[in-house]
Coordinates of C-alpha atoms in Angstrom, one line a residue:
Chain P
X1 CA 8.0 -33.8 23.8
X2 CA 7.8 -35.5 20.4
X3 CA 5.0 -38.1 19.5
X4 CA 7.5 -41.2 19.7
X5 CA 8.2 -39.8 23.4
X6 CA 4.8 -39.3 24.2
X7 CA 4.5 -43.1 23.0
X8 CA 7.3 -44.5 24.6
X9 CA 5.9 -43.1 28.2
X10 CA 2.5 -44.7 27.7
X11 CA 4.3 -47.7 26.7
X12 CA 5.9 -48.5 30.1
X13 CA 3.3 -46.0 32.3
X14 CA 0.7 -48.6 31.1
X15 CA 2.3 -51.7 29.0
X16 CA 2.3 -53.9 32.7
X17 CA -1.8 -53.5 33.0
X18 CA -2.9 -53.6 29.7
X19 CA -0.9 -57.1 29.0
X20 CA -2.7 -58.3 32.8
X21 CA -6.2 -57.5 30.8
X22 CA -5.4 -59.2 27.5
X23 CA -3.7 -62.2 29.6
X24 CA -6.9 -62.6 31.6
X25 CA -9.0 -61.7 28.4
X26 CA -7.2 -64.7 26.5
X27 CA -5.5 -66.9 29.0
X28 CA -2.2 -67.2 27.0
X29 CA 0.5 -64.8 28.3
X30 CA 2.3 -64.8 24.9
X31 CA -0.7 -64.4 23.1
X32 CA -1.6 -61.7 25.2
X33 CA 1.5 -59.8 25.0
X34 CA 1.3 -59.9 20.4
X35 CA -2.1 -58.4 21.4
X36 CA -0.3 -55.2 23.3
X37 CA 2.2 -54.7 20.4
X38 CA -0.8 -54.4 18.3
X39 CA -2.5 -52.2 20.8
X40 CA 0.4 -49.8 21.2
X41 CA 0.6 -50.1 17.2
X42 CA -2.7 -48.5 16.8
X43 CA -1.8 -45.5 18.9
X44 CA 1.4 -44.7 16.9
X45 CA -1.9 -45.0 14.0
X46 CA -4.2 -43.2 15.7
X47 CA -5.1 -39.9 17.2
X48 CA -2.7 -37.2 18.6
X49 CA -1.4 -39.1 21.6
X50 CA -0.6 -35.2 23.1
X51 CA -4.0 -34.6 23.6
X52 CA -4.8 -37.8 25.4
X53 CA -6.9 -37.3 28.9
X54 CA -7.9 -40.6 30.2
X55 CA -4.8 -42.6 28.3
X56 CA -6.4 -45.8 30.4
X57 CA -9.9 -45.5 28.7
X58 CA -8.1 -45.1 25.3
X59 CA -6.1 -48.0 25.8
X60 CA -8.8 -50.0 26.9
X61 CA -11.0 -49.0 23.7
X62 CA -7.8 -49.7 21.2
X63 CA -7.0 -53.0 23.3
X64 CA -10.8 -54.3 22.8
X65 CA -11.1 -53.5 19.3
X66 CA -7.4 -55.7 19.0
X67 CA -9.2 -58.5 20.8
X68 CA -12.2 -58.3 19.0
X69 CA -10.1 -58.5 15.5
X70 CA -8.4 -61.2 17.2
X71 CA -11.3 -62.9 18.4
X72 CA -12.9 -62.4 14.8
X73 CA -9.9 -63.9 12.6
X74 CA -9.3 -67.3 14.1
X75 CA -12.9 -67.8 13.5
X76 CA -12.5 -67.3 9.9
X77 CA -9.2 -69.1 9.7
X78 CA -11.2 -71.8 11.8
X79 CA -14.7 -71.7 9.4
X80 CA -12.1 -71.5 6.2
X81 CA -10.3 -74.5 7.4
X82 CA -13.3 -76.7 8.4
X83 CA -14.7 -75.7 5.0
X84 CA -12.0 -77.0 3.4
X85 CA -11.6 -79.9 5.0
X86 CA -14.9 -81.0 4.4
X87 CA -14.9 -80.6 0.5
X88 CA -10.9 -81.5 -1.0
X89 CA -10.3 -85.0 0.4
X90 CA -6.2 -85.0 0.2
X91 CA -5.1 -81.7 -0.8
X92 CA -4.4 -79.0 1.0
X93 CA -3.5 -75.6 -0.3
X94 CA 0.7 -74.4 -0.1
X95 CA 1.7 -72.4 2.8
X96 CA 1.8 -69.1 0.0
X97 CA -1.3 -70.0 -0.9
X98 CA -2.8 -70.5 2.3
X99 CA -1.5 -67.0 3.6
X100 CA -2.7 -65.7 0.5
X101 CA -6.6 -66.5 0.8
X102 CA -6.6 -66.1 4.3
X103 CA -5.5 -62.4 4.2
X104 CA -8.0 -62.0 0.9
X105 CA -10.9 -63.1 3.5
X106 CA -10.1 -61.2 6.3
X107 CA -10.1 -58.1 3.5
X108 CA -13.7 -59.0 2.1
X109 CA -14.9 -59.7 5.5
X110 CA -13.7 -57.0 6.6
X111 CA -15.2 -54.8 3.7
X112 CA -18.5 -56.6 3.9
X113 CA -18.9 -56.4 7.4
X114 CA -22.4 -54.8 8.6
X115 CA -24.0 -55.2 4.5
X116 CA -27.3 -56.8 4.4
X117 CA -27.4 -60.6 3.7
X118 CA -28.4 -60.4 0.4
X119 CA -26.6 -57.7 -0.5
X120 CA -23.5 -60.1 0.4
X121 CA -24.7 -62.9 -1.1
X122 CA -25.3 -61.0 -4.9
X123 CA -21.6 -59.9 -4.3
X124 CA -20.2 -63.1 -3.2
X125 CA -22.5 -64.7 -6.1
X126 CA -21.3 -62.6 -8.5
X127 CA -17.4 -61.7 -7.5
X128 CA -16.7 -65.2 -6.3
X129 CA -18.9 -67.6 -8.6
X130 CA -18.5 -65.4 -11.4
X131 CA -22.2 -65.8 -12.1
X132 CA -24.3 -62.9 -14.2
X133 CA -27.0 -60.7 -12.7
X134 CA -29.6 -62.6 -14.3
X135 CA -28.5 -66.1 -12.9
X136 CA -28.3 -64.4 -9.3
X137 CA -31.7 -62.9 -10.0
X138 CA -33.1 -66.6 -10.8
X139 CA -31.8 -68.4 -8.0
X140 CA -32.1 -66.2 -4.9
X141 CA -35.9 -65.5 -7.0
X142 CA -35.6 -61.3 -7.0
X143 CA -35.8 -59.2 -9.5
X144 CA -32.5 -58.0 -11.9
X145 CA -33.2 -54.1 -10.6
X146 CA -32.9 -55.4 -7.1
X147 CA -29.7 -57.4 -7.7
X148 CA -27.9 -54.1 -9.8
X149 CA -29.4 -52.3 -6.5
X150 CA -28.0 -54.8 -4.2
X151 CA -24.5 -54.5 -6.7
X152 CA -24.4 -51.4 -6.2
X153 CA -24.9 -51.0 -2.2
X154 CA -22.1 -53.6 -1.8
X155 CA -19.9 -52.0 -4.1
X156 CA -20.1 -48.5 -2.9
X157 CA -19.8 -49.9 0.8
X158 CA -16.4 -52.4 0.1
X159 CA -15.1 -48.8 -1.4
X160 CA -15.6 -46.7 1.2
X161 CA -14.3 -49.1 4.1
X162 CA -11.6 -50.1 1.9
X163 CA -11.0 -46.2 1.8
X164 CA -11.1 -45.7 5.3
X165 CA -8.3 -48.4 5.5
X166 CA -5.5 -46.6 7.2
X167 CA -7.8 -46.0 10.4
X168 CA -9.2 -49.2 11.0
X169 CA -6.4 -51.3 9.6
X170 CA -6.2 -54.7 11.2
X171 CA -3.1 -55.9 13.2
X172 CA -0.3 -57.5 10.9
Chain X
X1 CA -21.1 -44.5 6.1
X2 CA -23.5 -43.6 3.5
X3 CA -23.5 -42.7 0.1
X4 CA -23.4 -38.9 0.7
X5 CA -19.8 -39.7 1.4
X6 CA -19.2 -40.4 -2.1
X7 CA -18.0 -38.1 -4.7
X8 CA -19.5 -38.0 -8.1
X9 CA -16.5 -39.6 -9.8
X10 CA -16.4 -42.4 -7.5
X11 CA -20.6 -42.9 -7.8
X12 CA -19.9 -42.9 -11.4
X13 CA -17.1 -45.5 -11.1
X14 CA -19.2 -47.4 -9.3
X15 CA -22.4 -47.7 -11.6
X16 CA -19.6 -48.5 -14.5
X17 CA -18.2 -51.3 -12.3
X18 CA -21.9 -52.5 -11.6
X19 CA -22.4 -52.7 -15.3
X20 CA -19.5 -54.0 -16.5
X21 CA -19.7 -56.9 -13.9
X22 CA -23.6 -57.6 -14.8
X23 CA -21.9 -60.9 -17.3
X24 CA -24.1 -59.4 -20.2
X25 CA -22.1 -56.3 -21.6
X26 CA -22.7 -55.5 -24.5
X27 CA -20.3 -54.0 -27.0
X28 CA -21.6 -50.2 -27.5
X29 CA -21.8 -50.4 -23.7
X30 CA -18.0 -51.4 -23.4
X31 CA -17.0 -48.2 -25.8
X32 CA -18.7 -46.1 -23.6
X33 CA -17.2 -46.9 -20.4
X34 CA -13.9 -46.7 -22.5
X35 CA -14.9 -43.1 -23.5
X36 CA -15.8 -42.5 -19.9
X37 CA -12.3 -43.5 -18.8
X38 CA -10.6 -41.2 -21.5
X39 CA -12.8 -38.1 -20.7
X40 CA -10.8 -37.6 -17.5
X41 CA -7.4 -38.6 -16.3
X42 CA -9.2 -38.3 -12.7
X43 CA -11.6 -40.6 -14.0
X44 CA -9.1 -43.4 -14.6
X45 CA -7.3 -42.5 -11.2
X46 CA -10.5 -43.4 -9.5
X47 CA -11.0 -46.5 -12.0
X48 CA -7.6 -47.4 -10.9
X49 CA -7.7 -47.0 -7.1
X50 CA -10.6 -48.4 -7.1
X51 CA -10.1 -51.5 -8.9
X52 CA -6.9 -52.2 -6.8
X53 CA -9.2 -52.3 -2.9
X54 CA -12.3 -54.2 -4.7
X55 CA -10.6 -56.7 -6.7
X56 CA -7.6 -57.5 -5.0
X57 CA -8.5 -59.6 -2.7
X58 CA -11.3 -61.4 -5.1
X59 CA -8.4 -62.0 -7.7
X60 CA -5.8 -63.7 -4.8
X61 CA -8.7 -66.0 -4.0
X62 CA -9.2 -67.4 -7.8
X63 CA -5.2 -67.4 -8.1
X64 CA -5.0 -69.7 -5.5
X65 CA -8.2 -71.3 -6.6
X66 CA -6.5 -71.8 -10.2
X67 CA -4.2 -74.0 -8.2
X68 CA -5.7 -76.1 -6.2
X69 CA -9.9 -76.4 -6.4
X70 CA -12.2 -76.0 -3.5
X71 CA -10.9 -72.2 -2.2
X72 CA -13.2 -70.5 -3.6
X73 CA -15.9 -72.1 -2.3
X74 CA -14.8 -72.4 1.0
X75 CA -14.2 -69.0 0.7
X76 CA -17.5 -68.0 -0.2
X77 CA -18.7 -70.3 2.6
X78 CA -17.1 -68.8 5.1
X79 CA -18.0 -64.9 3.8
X80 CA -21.6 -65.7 3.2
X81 CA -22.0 -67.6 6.7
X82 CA -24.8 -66.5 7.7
X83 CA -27.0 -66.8 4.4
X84 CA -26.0 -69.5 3.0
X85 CA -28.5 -72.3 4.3
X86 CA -31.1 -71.1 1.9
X87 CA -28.5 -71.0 -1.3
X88 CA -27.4 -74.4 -1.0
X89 CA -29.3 -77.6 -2.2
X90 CA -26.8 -80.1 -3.2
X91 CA -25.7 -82.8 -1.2
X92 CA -22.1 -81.6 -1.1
X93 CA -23.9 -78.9 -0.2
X94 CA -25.4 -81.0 3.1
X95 CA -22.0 -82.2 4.1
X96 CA -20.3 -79.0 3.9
X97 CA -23.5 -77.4 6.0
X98 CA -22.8 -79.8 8.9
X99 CA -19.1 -78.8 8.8
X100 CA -20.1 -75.6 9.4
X101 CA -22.7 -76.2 11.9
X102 CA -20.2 -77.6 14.3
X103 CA -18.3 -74.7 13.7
X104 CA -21.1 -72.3 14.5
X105 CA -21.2 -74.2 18.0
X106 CA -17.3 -73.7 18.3
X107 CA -17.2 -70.3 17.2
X108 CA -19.4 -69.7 20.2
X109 CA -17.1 -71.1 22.6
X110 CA -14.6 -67.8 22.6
X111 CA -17.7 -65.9 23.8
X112 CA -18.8 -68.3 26.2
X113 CA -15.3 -68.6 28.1
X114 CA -14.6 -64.6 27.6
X115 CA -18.1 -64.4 29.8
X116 CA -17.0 -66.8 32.6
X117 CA -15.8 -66.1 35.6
X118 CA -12.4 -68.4 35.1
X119 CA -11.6 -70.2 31.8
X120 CA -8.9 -71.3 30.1
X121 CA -7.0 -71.1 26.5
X122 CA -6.3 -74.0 24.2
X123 CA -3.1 -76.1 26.0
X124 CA -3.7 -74.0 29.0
X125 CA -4.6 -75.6 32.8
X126 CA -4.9 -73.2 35.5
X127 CA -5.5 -73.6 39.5
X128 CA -7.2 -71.1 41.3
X129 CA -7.9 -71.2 45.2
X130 CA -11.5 -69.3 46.0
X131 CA -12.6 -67.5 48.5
X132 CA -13.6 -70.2 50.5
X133 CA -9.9 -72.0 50.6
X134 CA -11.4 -74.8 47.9
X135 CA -9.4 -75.3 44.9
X136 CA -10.5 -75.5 41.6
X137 CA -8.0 -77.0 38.7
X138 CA -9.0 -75.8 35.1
X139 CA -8.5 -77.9 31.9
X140 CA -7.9 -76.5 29.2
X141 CA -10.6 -75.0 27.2
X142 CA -12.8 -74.4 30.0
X143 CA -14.8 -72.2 31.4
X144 CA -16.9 -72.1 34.8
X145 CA -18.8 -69.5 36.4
X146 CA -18.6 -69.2 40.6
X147 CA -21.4 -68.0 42.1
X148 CA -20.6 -68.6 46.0
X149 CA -23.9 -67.4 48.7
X150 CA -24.8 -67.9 52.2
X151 CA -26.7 -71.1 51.8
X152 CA -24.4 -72.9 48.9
X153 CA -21.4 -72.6 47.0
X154 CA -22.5 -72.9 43.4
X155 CA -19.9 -73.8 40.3
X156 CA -21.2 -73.6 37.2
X157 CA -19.4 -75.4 34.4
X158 CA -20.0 -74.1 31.2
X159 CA -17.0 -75.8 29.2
X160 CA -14.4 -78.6 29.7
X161 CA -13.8 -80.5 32.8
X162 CA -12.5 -79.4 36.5
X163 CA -11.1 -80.6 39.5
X164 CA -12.2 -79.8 42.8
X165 CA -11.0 -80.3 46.6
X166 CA -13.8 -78.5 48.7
X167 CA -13.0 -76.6 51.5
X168 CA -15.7 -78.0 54.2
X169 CA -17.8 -75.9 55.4
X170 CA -20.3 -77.4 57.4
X171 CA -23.9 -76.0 56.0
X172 CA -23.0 -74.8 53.1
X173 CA -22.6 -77.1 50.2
X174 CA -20.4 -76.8 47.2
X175 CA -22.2 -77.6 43.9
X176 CA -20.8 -78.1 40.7
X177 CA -24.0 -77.5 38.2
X178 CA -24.1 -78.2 34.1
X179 CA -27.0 -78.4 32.5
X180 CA -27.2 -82.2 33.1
X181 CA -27.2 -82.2 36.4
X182 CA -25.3 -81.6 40.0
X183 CA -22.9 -83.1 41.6
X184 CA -23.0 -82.0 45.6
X185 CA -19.4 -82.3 47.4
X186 CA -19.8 -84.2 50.9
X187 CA -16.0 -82.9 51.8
X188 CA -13.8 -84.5 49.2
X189 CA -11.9 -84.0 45.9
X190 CA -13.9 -84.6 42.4
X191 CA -13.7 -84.1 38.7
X192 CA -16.5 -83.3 36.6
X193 CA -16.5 -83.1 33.0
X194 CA -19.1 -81.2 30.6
X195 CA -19.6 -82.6 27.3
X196 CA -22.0 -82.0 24.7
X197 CA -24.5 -84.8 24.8
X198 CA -24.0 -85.7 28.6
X199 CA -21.9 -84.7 31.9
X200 CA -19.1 -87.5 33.8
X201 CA -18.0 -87.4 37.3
X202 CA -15.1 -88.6 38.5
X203 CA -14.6 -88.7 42.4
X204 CA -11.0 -88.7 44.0
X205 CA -11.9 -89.0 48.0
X206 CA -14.4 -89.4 49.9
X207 CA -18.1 -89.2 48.3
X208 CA -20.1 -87.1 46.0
X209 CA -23.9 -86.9 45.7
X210 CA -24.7 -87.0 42.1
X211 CA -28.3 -85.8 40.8
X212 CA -29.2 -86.1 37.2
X213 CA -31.2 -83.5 36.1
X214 CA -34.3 -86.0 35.4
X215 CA -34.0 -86.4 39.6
X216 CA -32.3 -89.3 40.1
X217 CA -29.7 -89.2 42.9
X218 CA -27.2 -91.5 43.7
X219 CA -23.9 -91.6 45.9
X220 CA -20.6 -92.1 44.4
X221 CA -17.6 -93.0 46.9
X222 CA -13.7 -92.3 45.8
X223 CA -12.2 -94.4 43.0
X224 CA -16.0 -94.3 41.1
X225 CA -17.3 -92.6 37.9
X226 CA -20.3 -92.1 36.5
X227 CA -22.2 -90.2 33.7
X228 CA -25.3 -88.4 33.8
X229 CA -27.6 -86.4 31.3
X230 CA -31.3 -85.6 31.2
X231 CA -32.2 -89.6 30.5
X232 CA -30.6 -90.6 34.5
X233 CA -27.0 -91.6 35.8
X234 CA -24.6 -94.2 34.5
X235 CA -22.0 -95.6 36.6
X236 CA -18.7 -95.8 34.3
X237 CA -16.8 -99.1 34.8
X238 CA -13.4 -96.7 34.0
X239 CA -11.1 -95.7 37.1
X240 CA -11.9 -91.8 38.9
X241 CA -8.0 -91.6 38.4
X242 CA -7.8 -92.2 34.8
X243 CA -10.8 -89.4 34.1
X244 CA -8.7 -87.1 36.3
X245 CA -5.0 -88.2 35.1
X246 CA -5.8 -85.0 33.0
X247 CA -4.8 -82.5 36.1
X248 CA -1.6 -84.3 36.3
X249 CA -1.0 -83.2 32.3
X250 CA -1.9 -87.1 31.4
X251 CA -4.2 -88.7 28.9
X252 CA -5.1 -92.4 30.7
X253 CA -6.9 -94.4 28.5
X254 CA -8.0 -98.2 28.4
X255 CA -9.1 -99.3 25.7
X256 CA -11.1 -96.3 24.2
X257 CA -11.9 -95.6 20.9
X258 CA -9.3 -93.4 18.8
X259 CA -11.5 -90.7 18.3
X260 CA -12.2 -90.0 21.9
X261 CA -8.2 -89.8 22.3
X262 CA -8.4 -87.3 20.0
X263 CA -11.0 -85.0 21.2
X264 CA -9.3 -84.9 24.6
X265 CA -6.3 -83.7 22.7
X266 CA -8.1 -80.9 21.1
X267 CA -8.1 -79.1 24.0
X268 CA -4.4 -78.6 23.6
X269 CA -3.5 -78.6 20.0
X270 CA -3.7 -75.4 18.0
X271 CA -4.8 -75.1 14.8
X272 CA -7.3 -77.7 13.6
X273 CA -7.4 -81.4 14.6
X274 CA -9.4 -84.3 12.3
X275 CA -9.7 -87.7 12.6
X276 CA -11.4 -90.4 9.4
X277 CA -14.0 -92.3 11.0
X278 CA -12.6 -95.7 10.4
X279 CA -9.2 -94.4 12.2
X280 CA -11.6 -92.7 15.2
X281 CA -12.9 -96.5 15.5
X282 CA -9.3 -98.0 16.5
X283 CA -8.5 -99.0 20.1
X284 CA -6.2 -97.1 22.2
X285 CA -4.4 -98.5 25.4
X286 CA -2.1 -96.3 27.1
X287 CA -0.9 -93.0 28.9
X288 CA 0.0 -89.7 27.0
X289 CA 1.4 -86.3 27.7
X290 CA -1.3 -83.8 27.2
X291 CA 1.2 -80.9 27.3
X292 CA 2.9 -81.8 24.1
X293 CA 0.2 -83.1 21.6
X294 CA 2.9 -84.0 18.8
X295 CA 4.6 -86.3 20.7
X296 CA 1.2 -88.0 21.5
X297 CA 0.2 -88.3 17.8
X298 CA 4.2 -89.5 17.2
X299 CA 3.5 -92.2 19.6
X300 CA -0.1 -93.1 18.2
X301 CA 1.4 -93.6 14.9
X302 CA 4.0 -95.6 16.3
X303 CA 1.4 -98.0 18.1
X304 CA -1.4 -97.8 15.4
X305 CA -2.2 -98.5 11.7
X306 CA -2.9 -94.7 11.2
X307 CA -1.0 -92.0 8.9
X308 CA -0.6 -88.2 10.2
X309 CA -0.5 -85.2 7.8
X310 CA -0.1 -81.7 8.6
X311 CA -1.3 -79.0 6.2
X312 CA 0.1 -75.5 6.6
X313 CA 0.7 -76.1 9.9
X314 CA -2.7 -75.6 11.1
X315 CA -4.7 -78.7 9.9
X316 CA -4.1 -82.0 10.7
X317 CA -5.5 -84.6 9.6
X318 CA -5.5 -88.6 11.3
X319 CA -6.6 -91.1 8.7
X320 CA -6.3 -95.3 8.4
X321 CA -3.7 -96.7 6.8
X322 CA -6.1 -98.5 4.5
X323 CA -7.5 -95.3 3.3
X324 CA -4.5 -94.0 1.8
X325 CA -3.7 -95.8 -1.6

């Protein structure tokens, strides 16, 4: 049996369950069913679906790691959205753009995810603000070594998740 | 992850890009990162690859920045969440901190309802009937907790407002508990509401004893309201059916401000819903459908000096007429 099969029987063995867990998860039975696509999306990504034993467990993992994305982008969208409001007075950014930087955040806090604080904060500091080493170093009070250091260590981390991409991508 | 998983190409990519982003390059150091990208086509693969997943998504944000001011910052905001109380001394740098803090507190809210026993979604109400044949009506945005013994049938109410009919059960009182108090069923049908600063109750038949959680106790027969926090219990003058016109899909409201209209809505609106202070202050008279937020805010702009804009279809924003020029 090809992969596609093997997908297409754990797609109605286990599609009637998994979208009574999401619904209950969520409370919103169409929000809840996007969330199975994107489950059943990251096991045409994933592992060999032949050599699956407990096809419920695995589910379950994919379908919480979904929610958890889920969970974790309409709180950015939310945070971006209160921070703008607070700041530009009558203007709001176009659709385009709006799509645009929303997607860019998810990326960087997606690549930043797990760095220490200050770590982040140099990168942010110096990616975002444009601001040079020596500035950071003066106003977060640390040396420039420890700033290049900190540089560095978020750099080599946003490179290596941003490597690992096609594994952990997030639902579309 | 670790940096054991990088090859020596990439490390070296990496101090170049550290460098080169310090804002003090110098020129002889600019002709030797241009050597070290000529030594090697792999070299400039890497250079390029790697250029394309860090800056990407940096670049979109000053594009759209470029555009239209205060991205960026928002942006960086939202990244840096968690250290940013210590970066920020401005003023503007206040306001936007108490944006956020209400966020914090919101953001907490999924979490919350996810651990409850029963909650509900943005424009969601739900019913439920419990074990004990007593039914429990859900806002939406809610979330209680049901934690039914021997000796008492305990609600907890961690979000939002609910409706409950007890089932009697003679010996075994049904509680509704939030952190400002209880409100003890004597056989009868009863709303109570959580909110941040304090809890209502709303009762529909019969009575409910109501104890603040300073220790004052009161009675409260059908068609009565009351508030009740840490300070003691307030009797409302408002009707129990308009505080409960919610589980018929209704917003009832007499003469209340705007801006409680408006938080009531919340709970059914995706998407983000704000309200100017001087348009929060107007007076509202009348009876809404909850289901269909739009409609509601059609008919408020109808009735009221106020101006609606939508942004991306996400934000919306309720201002006074007199603030727009």
């Amino acid at each position: 049996m090809s992969a596609a099969h093997l997908v297409a029987h754990l797609y109605v063995d286990h599609y009637a369950w998994l979208h009574g867990w999401l619904r209950r998860k969520i409370g919103c039975t169409h929000l809840a069913a996007d969330l199975t696509q994107d489950t059943f999306v990251r096991v045409l990504g994933g592992r060999e679906v032949a050599q699956l034993n407990e096809p419920r467990a695995y589910l379950m993992t994919l379908a919480q790691r979904v929610l958890f994305s889920f969970w974790r982008r309409r709180d950015l969208e939310q945070a971006w959205l209160e921070a703008l409001a607070q700041q530009t007075e009558s203007q709001a950014p176009s659709a385009e753009d709006y799509a645009l930087v929303r997607e860019a955040i998810e990326t960087l806090d997606r690549l930043l995810a797990g760095l220490p604080l200050r770590a982040r904060r140099v990168f942010l500091m110096n990616r975002l603000d444009e601001l040079s080493y020596p500035e950071i170093a003066r106003q977060i009070g640390v040396s420039l070594a420890t700033v290049e250091r900190d540089m560095k260590r978020a750099l080599t981390q946003c490179w290596l998740v941003g490597l690992d991409r096609g594994a952990t991508a997030w639902p579309t | 992850m670790n940096a054991a998983a990088l090859d020596p190409i990439a490390e070296a990519a990496i101090d170049w890009l550290v460098r080169l982003n310090s804002g003090c390059v110098g020129a002889d150091e600019q002709l030797a990162f241009a050597r070290w990208l000529q030594a090697d086509p792999r070299h400039e693969a890497v250079w390029r690859e790697m250029a394309g997943v860090l800056e990407q998504p940096v670049a979109a944000i000053r594009q759209a920045e470029a555009r239209q001011p205060g991205q960026q910052r928002a942006a960086h905001l939202v990244l840096g969440a968690p250290a940013r109380r210590k970066a920020l001394r401005s003023s503007a740098a206040g306001l936007l901190l108490l944006g956020l803090g209400g966020y914090v507190l919101h953001r907490q809210q999924p979490l919350e309802a996810l651990l409850a026993d029963m909650h509900t979604a943005t424009g969601e109400r739900r019913r439920a009937v419990l074990a004990d044949g007593s039914v429990l009506l859900l806002d939406a945005r809610s979330a209680v907790n049901i934690d039914f013994g021997a000796q008492v049938r305990l609600l907890n109410l961690r979000q939002g407002q609910i409706l409950v009919e007890a089932a009697a059960a003679p010996g075994r009182p049904l509680i509704v508990r939030t952190e400002h108090g209880e409100a003890r069923a004597l056989g009868t049908r009863f709303v109570v509401r959580r909110g941040e600063a304090g809890s209502e109750l709303a009762v529909l038949d019969h009575s409910v004893q109501l104890t603040a959680a300073n220790g004052s106790r009161h009675n409260f027969a059908a068609g009565r309201a009351a508030r009740y926090d840490a300070q003691g219990i307030v009797p409302l003058a408002d009707s129990a059916a308009a505080l409960a016109a919610w589980s018929q899909g209704l917003l009832d409201v007499r003469d209340r401000p705007m801006g409680e209209v408006i938080a009531a809505l919340r709970s059914y609106q995706r998407g983000y819903l704000r309200i100017s202070p001087q348009a929060a202050a107007l007076r509202v008279f009348g009876v809404f459908p909850l289901d269909d937020p739009d409609a509601t805010l059609a008919s408020l702009a109808e009735t009221q000096p106020i101006v609606i804009r939508r942004f991306a279809g996400l934000l919306t924003r309720i201002e006074h007429r007199n603030e727009i020029s």
